[in-house]
Amino acid sequence: IVYDQPNAPAGALADAGSSWADPIDDFARAGGVVIVMSSGAGRAEMDEFLEGAGLLSVSTETDFSFQVAYNRAPADIVGANVVTPFVALYESCTMTTSAVPDADTVFVVSDTAPGDGIGNPVVIHRILEP
């Protein structure tokens, strides 16, 4: 688990992501689970960690505290038993990403109700093939 780092020195998270990229990739491809949490708070550079680590291309994070969120993938293991809609907790964020949902990238929770487009993801489940 990589916890949100809102007080990390400016630029440090991109460097950390880059230095951890190979070990994270090896771990994930061997079946390990990597969880990265981001609130979009503080310096809001967790997107730079994700990018540097090669996990996900994220260009911006937008505060989504106390907004209505939707479970878009109740059949995905991450979305199983998550009630929808629900109100996001304090220091939640949406992400702007170039990733598109497919068999290996699931936008589990987003800011848009099913039937109203993809929306901006709040929770993404990615599977890296071995």
PDB file of C-alpha atoms in Angstrom:
ATOM      1  CA  ILE A   1       0.000   0.000   0.000  1.00  0.00           C
ATOM      2  CA  VAL A   2       1.320   3.400  -0.987  1.00  0.00           C
ATOM      3  CA  TYR A   3      -0.468   5.967   1.148  1.00  0.00           C
ATOM      4  CA  ASP A   4      -1.221   9.487  -0.031  1.00  0.00           C
ATOM      5  CA  GLN A   5       1.755  11.793   0.527  1.00  0.00           C
ATOM      6  CA  PRO A   6       0.258  15.314   0.618  1.00  0.00           C
ATOM      7  CA  ASN A   7       3.306  16.804   2.386  1.00  0.00           C
ATOM      8  CA  ALA A   8       6.076  15.231   0.308  1.00  0.00           C
ATOM      9  CA  PRO A   9       8.660  17.711  -0.964  1.00  0.00           C
ATOM     10  CA  ALA A  10       7.846  19.114  -4.396  1.00  0.00           C
ATOM     11  CA  GLY A  11       8.978  16.724  -7.133  1.00  0.00           C
ATOM     12  CA  ALA A  12       9.891  13.901  -4.749  1.00  0.00           C
ATOM     13  CA  LEU A  13       7.008  11.634  -5.711  1.00  0.00           C
ATOM     14  CA  ALA A  14       7.897  11.542  -9.415  1.00  0.00           C
ATOM     15  CA  ASP A  15      11.425  10.471  -8.457  1.00  0.00           C
ATOM     16  CA  ALA A  16      10.135   7.901  -5.965  1.00  0.00           C
ATOM     17  CA  GLY A  17       7.767   6.459  -8.570  1.00  0.00           C
ATOM     18  CA  SER A  18      10.570   6.196 -11.118  1.00  0.00           C
ATOM     19  CA  SER A  19      12.910   4.488  -8.657  1.00  0.00           C
ATOM     20  CA  TRP A  20      10.184   2.026  -7.608  1.00  0.00           C
ATOM     21  CA  ALA A  21       8.903   1.317 -11.148  1.00  0.00           C
ATOM     22  CA  ASP A  22      10.786  -1.935 -11.798  1.00  0.00           C
ATOM     23  CA  PRO A  23      10.188  -3.511  -8.355  1.00  0.00           C
ATOM     24  CA  ILE A  24       6.486  -2.556  -8.474  1.00  0.00           C
ATOM     25  CA  ASP A  25       6.129  -3.976 -11.989  1.00  0.00           C
ATOM     26  CA  ASP A  26       7.885  -7.230 -11.014  1.00  0.00           C
ATOM     27  CA  PHE A  27       5.742  -7.559  -7.890  1.00  0.00           C
ATOM     28  CA  ALA A  28       2.445  -6.865  -9.711  1.00  0.00           C
ATOM     29  CA  ARG A  29       3.214  -9.166 -12.645  1.00  0.00           C
ATOM     30  CA  ALA A  30       4.036 -11.957 -10.177  1.00  0.00           C
ATOM     31  CA  GLY A  31       0.491 -11.659  -8.821  1.00  0.00           C
ATOM     32  CA  GLY A  32       1.065  -9.047  -6.129  1.00  0.00           C
ATOM     33  CA  VAL A  33      -1.493  -6.350  -5.389  1.00  0.00           C
ATOM     34  CA  VAL A  34      -0.445  -2.696  -5.412  1.00  0.00           C
ATOM     35  CA  ILE A  35      -2.778  -0.125  -3.869  1.00  0.00           C
ATOM     36  CA  VAL A  36      -2.024   3.567  -4.334  1.00  0.00           C
ATOM     37  CA  MET A  37      -4.152   6.064  -2.431  1.00  0.00           C
ATOM     38  CA  SER A  38      -4.517   9.670  -3.484  1.00  0.00           C
ATOM     39  CA  SER A  39      -6.615  12.474  -2.069  1.00  0.00           C
ATOM     40  CA  GLY A  40      -5.625  15.290  -4.378  1.00  0.00           C
ATOM     41  CA  ALA A  41      -4.775  17.229  -1.194  1.00  0.00           C
ATOM     42  CA  GLY A  42      -1.608  19.063  -0.228  1.00  0.00           C
ATOM     43  CA  ARG A  43       0.802  19.249  -3.147  1.00  0.00           C
ATOM     44  CA  ALA A  44      -1.407  16.706  -4.994  1.00  0.00           C
ATOM     45  CA  GLU A  45       1.543  14.946  -6.629  1.00  0.00           C
ATOM     46  CA  MET A  46       0.391  11.336  -6.292  1.00  0.00           C
ATOM     47  CA  ASP A  47      -0.434  11.543  -9.996  1.00  0.00           C
ATOM     48  CA  GLU A  48       3.284  12.071 -10.571  1.00  0.00           C
ATOM     49  CA  PHE A  49       4.052   8.977  -8.482  1.00  0.00           C
ATOM     50  CA  LEU A  50       1.581   6.905 -10.524  1.00  0.00           C
ATOM     51  CA  GLU A  51       3.083   8.168 -13.768  1.00  0.00           C
ATOM     52  CA  GLY A  52       6.688   7.710 -12.639  1.00  0.00           C
ATOM     53  CA  ALA A  53       5.995   4.181 -11.416  1.00  0.00           C
ATOM     54  CA  GLY A  54       4.418   3.294 -14.760  1.00  0.00           C
ATOM     55  CA  LEU A  55       1.149   2.334 -13.104  1.00  0.00           C
ATOM     56  CA  LEU A  56      -1.213   4.870 -14.654  1.00  0.00           C
ATOM     57  CA  SER A  57      -1.043   8.059 -16.667  1.00  0.00           C
ATOM     58  CA  VAL A  58      -2.837  10.727 -14.607  1.00  0.00           C
ATOM     59  CA  SER A  59      -2.665  14.363 -15.669  1.00  0.00           C
ATOM     60  CA  THR A  60      -4.748  15.960 -12.899  1.00  0.00           C
ATOM     61  CA  GLU A  61      -6.522  15.184  -9.662  1.00  0.00           C
ATOM     62  CA  THR A  62      -9.620  17.165  -8.712  1.00  0.00           C
ATOM     63  CA  ASP A  63     -11.110  17.378  -5.232  1.00  0.00           C
ATOM     64  CA  PHE A  64     -14.253  15.273  -5.031  1.00  0.00           C
ATOM     65  CA  SER A  65     -14.962  15.465  -1.281  1.00  0.00           C
ATOM     66  CA  PHE A  66     -18.587  14.911  -0.282  1.00  0.00           C
ATOM     67  CA  GLN A  67     -19.738  14.473  -3.897  1.00  0.00           C
ATOM     68  CA  VAL A  68     -21.976  11.676  -5.199  1.00  0.00           C
ATOM     69  CA  ALA A  69     -19.976   8.745  -6.585  1.00  0.00           C
ATOM     70  CA  TYR A  70     -21.212   5.732  -8.534  1.00  0.00           C
ATOM     71  CA  ASN A  71     -20.086   2.110  -8.500  1.00  0.00           C
ATOM     72  CA  ARG A  72     -19.750   1.468 -12.230  1.00  0.00           C
ATOM     73  CA  ALA A  73     -18.396  -2.090 -11.902  1.00  0.00           C
ATOM     74  CA  PRO A  74     -20.288  -4.091  -9.272  1.00  0.00           C
ATOM     75  CA  ALA A  75     -19.102  -7.341 -10.906  1.00  0.00           C
ATOM     76  CA  ASP A  76     -15.427  -6.344 -10.492  1.00  0.00           C
ATOM     77  CA  ILE A  77     -13.864  -7.695  -7.285  1.00  0.00           C
ATOM     78  CA  VAL A  78     -12.999  -4.145  -6.156  1.00  0.00           C
ATOM     79  CA  GLY A  79     -16.596  -2.982  -6.681  1.00  0.00           C
ATOM     80  CA  ALA A  80     -18.284  -6.048  -5.188  1.00  0.00           C
ATOM     81  CA  ASN A  81     -20.782  -5.151  -2.462  1.00  0.00           C
ATOM     82  CA  VAL A  82     -20.151  -1.398  -2.798  1.00  0.00           C
ATOM     83  CA  VAL A  83     -23.493   0.405  -2.499  1.00  0.00           C
ATOM     84  CA  THR A  84     -24.252   2.869  -5.246  1.00  0.00           C
ATOM     85  CA  PRO A  85     -24.623   5.798  -5.320  1.00  0.00           C
ATOM     86  CA  PHE A  86     -22.711   6.953  -2.260  1.00  0.00           C
ATOM     87  CA  VAL A  87     -21.084  10.132  -0.988  1.00  0.00           C
ATOM     88  CA  ALA A  88     -17.301  10.242  -1.292  1.00  0.00           C
ATOM     89  CA  LEU A  89     -15.394  10.886   1.901  1.00  0.00           C
ATOM     90  CA  TYR A  90     -13.368  13.991   2.736  1.00  0.00           C
ATOM     91  CA  GLU A  91     -10.174  14.227   0.672  1.00  0.00           C
ATOM     92  CA  SER A  92     -11.434  12.083  -2.205  1.00  0.00           C
ATOM     93  CA  CYS A  93     -10.517  13.010  -5.754  1.00  0.00           C
ATOM     94  CA  THR A  94     -11.299  12.236  -9.353  1.00  0.00           C
ATOM     95  CA  MET A  95      -8.522  11.631 -11.852  1.00  0.00           C
ATOM     96  CA  THR A  96      -8.047  12.776 -15.409  1.00  0.00           C
ATOM     97  CA  THR A  97      -6.327   9.952 -17.256  1.00  0.00           C
ATOM     98  CA  SER A  98      -5.595   8.944 -20.815  1.00  0.00           C
ATOM     99  CA  ALA A  99      -6.342   5.326 -19.843  1.00  0.00           C
ATOM    100  CA  VAL A 100      -9.552   3.920 -21.256  1.00  0.00           C
ATOM    101  CA  PRO A 101     -11.650   1.208 -19.671  1.00  0.00           C
ATOM    102  CA  ASP A 102     -11.007  -2.246 -21.121  1.00  0.00           C
ATOM    103  CA  ALA A 103     -10.600  -5.835 -19.908  1.00  0.00           C
ATOM    104  CA  ASP A 104      -7.498  -4.884 -17.889  1.00  0.00           C
ATOM    105  CA  THR A 105      -8.436  -1.358 -16.797  1.00  0.00           C
ATOM    106  CA  VAL A 106     -11.750  -0.932 -14.992  1.00  0.00           C
ATOM    107  CA  PHE A 107     -13.142   2.397 -13.823  1.00  0.00           C
ATOM    108  CA  VAL A 108     -14.801   0.932 -10.730  1.00  0.00           C
ATOM    109  CA  VAL A 109     -16.081   4.166  -9.196  1.00  0.00           C
ATOM    110  CA  SER A 110     -16.625   7.403 -11.109  1.00  0.00           C
ATOM    111  CA  ASP A 111     -18.354  10.747 -10.809  1.00  0.00           C
ATOM    112  CA  THR A 112     -20.924   9.866 -13.469  1.00  0.00           C
ATOM    113  CA  ALA A 113     -23.998   7.669 -13.196  1.00  0.00           C
ATOM    114  CA  PRO A 114     -24.167   4.612 -15.458  1.00  0.00           C
ATOM    115  CA  GLY A 115     -25.749   5.576 -18.763  1.00  0.00           C
ATOM    116  CA  ASP A 116     -24.324   9.116 -18.627  1.00  0.00           C
ATOM    117  CA  GLY A 117     -20.891   8.379 -20.129  1.00  0.00           C
ATOM    118  CA  ILE A 118     -17.653   7.193 -18.560  1.00  0.00           C
ATOM    119  CA  GLY A 119     -17.003  10.193 -16.345  1.00  0.00           C
ATOM    120  CA  ASN A 120     -13.869  10.780 -14.312  1.00  0.00           C
ATOM    121  CA  PRO A 121     -12.643   7.813 -12.276  1.00  0.00           C
ATOM    122  CA  VAL A 122     -12.341   7.853  -8.505  1.00  0.00           C
ATOM    123  CA  VAL A 123     -11.264   4.183  -8.210  1.00  0.00           C
ATOM    124  CA  ILE A 124      -9.435   2.290 -10.957  1.00  0.00           C
ATOM    125  CA  HIS A 125      -8.618  -1.440 -10.964  1.00  0.00           C
ATOM    126  CA  ARG A 126      -5.781  -2.371 -13.332  1.00  0.00           C
ATOM    127  CA  ILE A 127      -4.542  -5.873 -14.015  1.00  0.00           C
ATOM    128  CA  LEU A 128      -0.991  -6.353 -15.265  1.00  0.00           C
ATOM    129  CA  GLU A 129      -0.478  -9.554 -17.184  1.00  0.00           C
ATOM    130  CA  PRO A 130       2.426 -11.783 -16.103  1.00  0.00           C
TER     131      PRO A 130
END
